[in-house]
PDB file of C-alpha atoms in Angstrom:
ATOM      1  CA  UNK U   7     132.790 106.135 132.800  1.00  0.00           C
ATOM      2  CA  UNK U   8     130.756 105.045 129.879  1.00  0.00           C
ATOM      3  CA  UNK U   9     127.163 104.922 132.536  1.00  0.00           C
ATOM      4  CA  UNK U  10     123.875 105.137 130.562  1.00  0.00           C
ATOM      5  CA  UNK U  11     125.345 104.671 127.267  1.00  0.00           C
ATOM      6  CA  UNK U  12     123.877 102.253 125.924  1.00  0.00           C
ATOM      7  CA  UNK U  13     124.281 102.607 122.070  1.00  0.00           C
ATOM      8  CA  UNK U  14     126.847 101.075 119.883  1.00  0.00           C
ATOM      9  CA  UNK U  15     129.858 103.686 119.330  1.00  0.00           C
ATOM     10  CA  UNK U  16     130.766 101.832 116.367  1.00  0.00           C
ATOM     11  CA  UNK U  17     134.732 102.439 117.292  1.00  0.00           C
ATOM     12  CA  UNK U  18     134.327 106.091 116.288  1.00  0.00           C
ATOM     13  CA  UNK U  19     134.077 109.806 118.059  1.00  0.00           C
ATOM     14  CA  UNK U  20     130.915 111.054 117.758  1.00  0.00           C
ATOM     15  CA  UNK U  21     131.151 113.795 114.722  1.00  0.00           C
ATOM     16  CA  UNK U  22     132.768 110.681 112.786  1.00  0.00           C
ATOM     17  CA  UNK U  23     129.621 109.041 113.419  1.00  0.00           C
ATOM     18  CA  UNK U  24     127.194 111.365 112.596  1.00  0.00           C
ATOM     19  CA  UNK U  25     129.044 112.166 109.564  1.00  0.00           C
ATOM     20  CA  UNK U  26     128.694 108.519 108.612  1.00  0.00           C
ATOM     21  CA  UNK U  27     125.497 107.524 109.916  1.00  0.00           C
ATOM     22  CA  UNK U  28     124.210 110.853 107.812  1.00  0.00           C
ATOM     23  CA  UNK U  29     125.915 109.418 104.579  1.00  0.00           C
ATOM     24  CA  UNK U  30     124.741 105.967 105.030  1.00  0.00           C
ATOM     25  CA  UNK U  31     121.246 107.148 105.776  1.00  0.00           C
ATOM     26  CA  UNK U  32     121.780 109.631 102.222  1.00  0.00           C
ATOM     27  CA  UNK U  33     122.925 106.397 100.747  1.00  0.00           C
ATOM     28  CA  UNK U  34     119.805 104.214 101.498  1.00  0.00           C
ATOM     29  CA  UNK U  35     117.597 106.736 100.677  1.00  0.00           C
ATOM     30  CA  UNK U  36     119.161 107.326  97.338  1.00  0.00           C
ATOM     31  CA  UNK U  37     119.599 103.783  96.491  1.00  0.00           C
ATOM     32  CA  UNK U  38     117.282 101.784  98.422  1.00  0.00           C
ATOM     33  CA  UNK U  39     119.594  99.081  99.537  1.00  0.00           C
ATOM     34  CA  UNK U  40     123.085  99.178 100.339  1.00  0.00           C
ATOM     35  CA  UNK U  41     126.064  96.482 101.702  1.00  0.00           C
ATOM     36  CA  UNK U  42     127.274  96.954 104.721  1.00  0.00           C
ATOM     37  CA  UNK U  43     127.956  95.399 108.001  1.00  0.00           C
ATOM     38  CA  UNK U  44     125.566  94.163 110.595  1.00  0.00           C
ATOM     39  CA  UNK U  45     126.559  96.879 113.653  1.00  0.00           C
ATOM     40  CA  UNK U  46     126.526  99.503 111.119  1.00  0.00           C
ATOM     41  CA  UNK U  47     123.219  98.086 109.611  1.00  0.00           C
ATOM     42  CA  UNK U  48     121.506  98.223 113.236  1.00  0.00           C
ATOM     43  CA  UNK U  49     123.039 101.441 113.800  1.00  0.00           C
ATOM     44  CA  UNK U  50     121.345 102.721 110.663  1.00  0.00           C
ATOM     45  CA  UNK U  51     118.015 101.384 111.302  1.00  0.00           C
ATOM     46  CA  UNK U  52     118.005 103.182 114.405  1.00  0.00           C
ATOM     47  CA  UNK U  53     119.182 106.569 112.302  1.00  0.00           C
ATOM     48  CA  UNK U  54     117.139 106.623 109.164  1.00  0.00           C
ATOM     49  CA  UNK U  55     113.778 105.162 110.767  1.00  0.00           C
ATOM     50  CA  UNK U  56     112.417 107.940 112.784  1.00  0.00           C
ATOM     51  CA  UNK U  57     113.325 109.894 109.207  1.00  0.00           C
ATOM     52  CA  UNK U  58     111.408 108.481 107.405  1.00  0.00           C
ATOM     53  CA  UNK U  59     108.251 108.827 109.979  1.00  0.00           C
ATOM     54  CA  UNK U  60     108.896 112.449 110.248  1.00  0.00           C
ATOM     55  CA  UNK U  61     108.675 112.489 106.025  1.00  0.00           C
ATOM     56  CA  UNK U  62     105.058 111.062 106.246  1.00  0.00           C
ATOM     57  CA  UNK U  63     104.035 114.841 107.593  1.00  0.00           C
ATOM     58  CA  UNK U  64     105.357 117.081 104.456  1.00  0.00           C
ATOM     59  CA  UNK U  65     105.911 120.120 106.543  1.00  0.00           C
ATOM     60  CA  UNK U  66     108.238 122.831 105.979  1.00  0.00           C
ATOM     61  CA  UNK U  67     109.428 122.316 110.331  1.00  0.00           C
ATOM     62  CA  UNK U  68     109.780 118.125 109.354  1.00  0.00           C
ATOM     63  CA  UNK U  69     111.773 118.681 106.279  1.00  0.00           C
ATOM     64  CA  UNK U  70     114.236 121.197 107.921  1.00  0.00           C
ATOM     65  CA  UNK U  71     114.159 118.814 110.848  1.00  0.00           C
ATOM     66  CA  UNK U  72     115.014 115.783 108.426  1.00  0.00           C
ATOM     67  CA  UNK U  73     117.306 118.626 106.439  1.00  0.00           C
ATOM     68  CA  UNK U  74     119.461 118.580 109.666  1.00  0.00           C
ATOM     69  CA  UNK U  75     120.244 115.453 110.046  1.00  0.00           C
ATOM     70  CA  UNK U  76     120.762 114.284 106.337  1.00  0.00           C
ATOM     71  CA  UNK U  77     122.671 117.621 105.052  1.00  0.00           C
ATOM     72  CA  UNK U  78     121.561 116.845 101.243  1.00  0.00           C
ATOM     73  CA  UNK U  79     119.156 118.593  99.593  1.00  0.00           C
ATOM     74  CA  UNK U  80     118.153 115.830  97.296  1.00  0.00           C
ATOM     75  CA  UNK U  81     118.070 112.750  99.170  1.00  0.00           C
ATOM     76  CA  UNK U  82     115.178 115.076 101.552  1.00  0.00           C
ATOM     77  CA  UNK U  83     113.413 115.497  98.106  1.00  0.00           C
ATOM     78  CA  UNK U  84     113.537 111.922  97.192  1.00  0.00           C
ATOM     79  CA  UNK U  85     112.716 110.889 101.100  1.00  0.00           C
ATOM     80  CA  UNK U  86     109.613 113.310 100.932  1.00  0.00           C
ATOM     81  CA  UNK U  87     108.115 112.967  97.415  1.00  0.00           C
ATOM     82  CA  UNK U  88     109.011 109.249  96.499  1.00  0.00           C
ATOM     83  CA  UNK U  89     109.748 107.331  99.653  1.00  0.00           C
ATOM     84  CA  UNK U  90     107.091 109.089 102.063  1.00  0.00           C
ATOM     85  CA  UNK U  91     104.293 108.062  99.834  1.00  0.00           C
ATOM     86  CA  UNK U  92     105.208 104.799  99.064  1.00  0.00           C
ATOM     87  CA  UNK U  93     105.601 103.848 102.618  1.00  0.00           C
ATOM     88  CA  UNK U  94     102.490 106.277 104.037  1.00  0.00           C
ATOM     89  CA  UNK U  95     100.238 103.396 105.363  1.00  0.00           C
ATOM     90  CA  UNK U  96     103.091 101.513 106.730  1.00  0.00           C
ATOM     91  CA  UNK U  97     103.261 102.142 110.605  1.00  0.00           C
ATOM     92  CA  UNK U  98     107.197 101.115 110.846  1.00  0.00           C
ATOM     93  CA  UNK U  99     109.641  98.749 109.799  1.00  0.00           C
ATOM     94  CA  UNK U 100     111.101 100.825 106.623  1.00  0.00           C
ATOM     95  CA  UNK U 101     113.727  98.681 106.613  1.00  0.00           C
ATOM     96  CA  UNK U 102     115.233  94.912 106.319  1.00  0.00           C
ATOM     97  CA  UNK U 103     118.387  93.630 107.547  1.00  0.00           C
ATOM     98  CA  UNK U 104     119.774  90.903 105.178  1.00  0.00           C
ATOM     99  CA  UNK U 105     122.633  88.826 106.659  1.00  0.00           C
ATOM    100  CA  UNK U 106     125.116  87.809 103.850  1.00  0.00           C
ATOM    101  CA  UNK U 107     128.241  86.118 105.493  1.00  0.00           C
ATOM    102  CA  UNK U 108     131.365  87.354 106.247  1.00  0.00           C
ATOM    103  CA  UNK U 109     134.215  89.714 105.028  1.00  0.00           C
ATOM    104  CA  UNK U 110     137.099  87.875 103.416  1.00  0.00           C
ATOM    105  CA  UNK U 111     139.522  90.759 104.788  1.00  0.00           C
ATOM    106  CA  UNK U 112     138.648  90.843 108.348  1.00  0.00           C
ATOM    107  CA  UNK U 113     135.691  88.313 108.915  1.00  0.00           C
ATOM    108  CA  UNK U 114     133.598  91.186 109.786  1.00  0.00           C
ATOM    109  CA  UNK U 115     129.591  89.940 109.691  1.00  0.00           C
ATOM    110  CA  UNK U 116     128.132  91.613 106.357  1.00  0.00           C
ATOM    111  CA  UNK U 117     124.420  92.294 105.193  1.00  0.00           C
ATOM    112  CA  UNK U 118     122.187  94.263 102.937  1.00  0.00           C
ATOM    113  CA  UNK U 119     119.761  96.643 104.467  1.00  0.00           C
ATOM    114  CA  UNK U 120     117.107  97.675 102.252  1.00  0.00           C
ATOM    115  CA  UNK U 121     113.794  99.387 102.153  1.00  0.00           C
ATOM    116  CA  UNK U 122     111.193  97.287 102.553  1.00  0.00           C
ATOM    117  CA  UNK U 123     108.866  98.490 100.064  1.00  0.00           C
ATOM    118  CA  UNK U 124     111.476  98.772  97.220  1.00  0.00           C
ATOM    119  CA  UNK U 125     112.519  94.863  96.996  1.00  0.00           C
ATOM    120  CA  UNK U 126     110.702  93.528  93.476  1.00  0.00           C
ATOM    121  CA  UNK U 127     111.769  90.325  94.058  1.00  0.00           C
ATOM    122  CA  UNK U 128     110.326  89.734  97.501  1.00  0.00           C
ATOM    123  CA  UNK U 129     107.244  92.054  96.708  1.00  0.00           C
ATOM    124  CA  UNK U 130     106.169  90.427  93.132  1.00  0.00           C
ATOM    125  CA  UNK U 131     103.307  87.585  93.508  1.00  0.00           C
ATOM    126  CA  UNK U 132     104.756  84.522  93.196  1.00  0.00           C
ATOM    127  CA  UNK U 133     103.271  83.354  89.606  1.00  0.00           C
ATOM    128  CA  UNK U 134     102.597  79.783  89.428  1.00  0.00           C
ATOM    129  CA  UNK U 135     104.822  77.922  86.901  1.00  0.00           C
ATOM    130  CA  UNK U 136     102.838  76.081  83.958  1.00  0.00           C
ATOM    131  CA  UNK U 137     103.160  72.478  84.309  1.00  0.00           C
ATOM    132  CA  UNK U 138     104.831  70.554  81.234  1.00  0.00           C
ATOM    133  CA  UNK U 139     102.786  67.121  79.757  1.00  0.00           C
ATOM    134  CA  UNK U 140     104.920  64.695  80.741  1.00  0.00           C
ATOM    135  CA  UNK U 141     104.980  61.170  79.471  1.00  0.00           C
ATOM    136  CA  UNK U 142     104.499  58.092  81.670  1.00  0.00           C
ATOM    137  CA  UNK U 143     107.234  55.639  80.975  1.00  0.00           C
ATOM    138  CA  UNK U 144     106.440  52.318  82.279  1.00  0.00           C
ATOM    139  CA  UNK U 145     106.509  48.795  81.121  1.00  0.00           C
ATOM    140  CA  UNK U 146     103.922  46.604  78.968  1.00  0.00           C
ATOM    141  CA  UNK U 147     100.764  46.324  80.010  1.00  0.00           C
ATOM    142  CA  UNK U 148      99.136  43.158  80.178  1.00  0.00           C
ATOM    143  CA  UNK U 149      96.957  41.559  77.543  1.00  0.00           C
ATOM    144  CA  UNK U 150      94.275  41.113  79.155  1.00  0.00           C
ATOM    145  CA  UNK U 151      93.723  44.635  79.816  1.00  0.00           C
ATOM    146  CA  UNK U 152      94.359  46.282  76.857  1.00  0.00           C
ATOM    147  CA  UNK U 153      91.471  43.470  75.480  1.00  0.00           C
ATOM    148  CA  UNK U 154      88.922  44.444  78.155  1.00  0.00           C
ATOM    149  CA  UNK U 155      88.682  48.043  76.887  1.00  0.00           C
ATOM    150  CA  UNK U 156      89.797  48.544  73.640  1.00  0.00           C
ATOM    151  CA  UNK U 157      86.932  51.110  73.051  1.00  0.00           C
ATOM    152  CA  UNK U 158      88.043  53.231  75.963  1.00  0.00           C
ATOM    153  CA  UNK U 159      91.417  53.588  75.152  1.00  0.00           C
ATOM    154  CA  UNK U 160      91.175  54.365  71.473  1.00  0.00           C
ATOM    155  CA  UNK U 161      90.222  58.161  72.012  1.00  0.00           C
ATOM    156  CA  UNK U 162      92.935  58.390  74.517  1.00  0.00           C
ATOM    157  CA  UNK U 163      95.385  57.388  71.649  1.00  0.00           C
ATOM    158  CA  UNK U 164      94.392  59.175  69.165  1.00  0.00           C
ATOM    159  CA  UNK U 165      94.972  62.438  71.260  1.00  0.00           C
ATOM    160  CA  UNK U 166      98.218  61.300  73.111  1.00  0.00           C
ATOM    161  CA  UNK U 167      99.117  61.041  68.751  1.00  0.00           C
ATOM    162  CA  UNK U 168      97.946  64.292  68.291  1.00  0.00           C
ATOM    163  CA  UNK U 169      99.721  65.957  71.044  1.00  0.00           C
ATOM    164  CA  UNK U 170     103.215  63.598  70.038  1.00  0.00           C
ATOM    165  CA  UNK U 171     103.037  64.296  66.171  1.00  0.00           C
ATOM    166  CA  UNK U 172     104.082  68.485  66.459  1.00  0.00           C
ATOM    167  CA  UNK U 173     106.434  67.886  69.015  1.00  0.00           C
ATOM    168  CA  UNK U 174     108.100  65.111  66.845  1.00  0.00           C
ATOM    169  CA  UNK U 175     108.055  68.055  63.739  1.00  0.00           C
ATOM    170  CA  UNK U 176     110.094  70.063  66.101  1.00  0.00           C
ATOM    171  CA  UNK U 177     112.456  67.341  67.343  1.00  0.00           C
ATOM    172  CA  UNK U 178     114.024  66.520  63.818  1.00  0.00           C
ATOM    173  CA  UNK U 179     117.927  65.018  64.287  1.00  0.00           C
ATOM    174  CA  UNK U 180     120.444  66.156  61.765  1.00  0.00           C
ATOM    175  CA  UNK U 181     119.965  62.911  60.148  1.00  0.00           C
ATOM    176  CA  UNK U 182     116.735  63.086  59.637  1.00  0.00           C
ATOM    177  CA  UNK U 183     117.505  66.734  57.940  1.00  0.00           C
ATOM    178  CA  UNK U 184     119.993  65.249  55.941  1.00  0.00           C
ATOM    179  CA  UNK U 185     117.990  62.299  54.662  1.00  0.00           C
ATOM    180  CA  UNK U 186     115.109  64.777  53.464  1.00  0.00           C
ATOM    181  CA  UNK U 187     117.925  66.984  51.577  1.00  0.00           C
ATOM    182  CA  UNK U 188     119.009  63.787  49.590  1.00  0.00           C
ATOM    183  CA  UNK U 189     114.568  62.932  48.916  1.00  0.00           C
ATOM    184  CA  UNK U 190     114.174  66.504  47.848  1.00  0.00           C
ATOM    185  CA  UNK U 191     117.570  66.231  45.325  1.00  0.00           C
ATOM    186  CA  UNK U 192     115.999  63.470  43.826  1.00  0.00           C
ATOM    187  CA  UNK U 193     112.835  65.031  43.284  1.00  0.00           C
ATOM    188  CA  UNK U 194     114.906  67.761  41.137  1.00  0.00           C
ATOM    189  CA  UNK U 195     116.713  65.552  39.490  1.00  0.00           C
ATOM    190  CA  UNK U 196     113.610  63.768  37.698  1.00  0.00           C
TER     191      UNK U 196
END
């Protein structure tokens, strides 16, 4: 009788899932986000979590505690130096579960699960984009109008020139190229 336990046995005995919880966790740490799927993802969480609380106290007793449960000598160096004080004034949540659809083989439910603090993307201040000068394109104005305030508008033109004479430098068609090659031929000729 399974009474009392109330955690997911992933389909496996339970030195398989040690093993593999320890080289997911190994994984994470060493790559800060991998694929996997979403029971194995939750399973995780619960794993590598209370790790990487116990590497916020560098002690030698919390590394060989951590030591135990990872078996790698380097991902408890990278947990401790890097990781620990990156997350240090975070009080939990290390990690986010990304849901990305399913697997074409067996429709299993997929995701990313990634430490938080190591996503660029989702951590870099979103920049606001530079607005481009656009043209309004509308129909003729009426006469009577343009006639009322010809005074106004005239420095308005002038600069609306101004801004449409370098962009019309840049914008040269081929046959305006080719039409300037046949002026400056001439010019050698004489």
């Amino acid at each position: 009788m399974r009474h009392g336990k109330k955690f997911n046995h992933l389909s496996r005995k339970a030195p398989h899932r040690k093993a593999m919880l320890s080289n997911m966790a190994s994984s994470l740490i060493a790559h800060k986000r991998i694929s996997t799927t979403v029971a194995k993802a939750k399973e995780l969480r619960k794993y590598v979590e209370p790790l990487i609380t116990k590497a916020k106290t560098d002690t030698t007793h919390s590394r060989r505690v951590v030591f135990s449960y990872l078996q790698n000598k380097e991902t408890v160096t990278a947990l401790f130096n890097e990781i620990a004080e990156k997350v240090a004034d975070r009080p939990g949540g290390y990690t986010r579960i990304i849901k990305t659809g399913n697997r074409l083989g067996d429709n299993a439910d997929m995701c990313i699960i990634e430490l938080v603090d190591y996503n660029e993307l989702l951590l870099k201040e979103a920049t606001p984009a530079k607005k481009s000068r656009r043209s309004r394109r509308g129909g003729k104005k009426d006469d009577a109008t343009t006639e009322a305030t010809p005074a106004a508008k005239a420095p308005k033109a002038a600069k609306e020139e101004a801004v449409e004479a370098p962009a019309a430098e840049t914008e040269e068609t081929p046959e305006a190229k080719a039409e300037e090659a046949k002026e400056d031929d001439k010019k050698d000729g004489e």
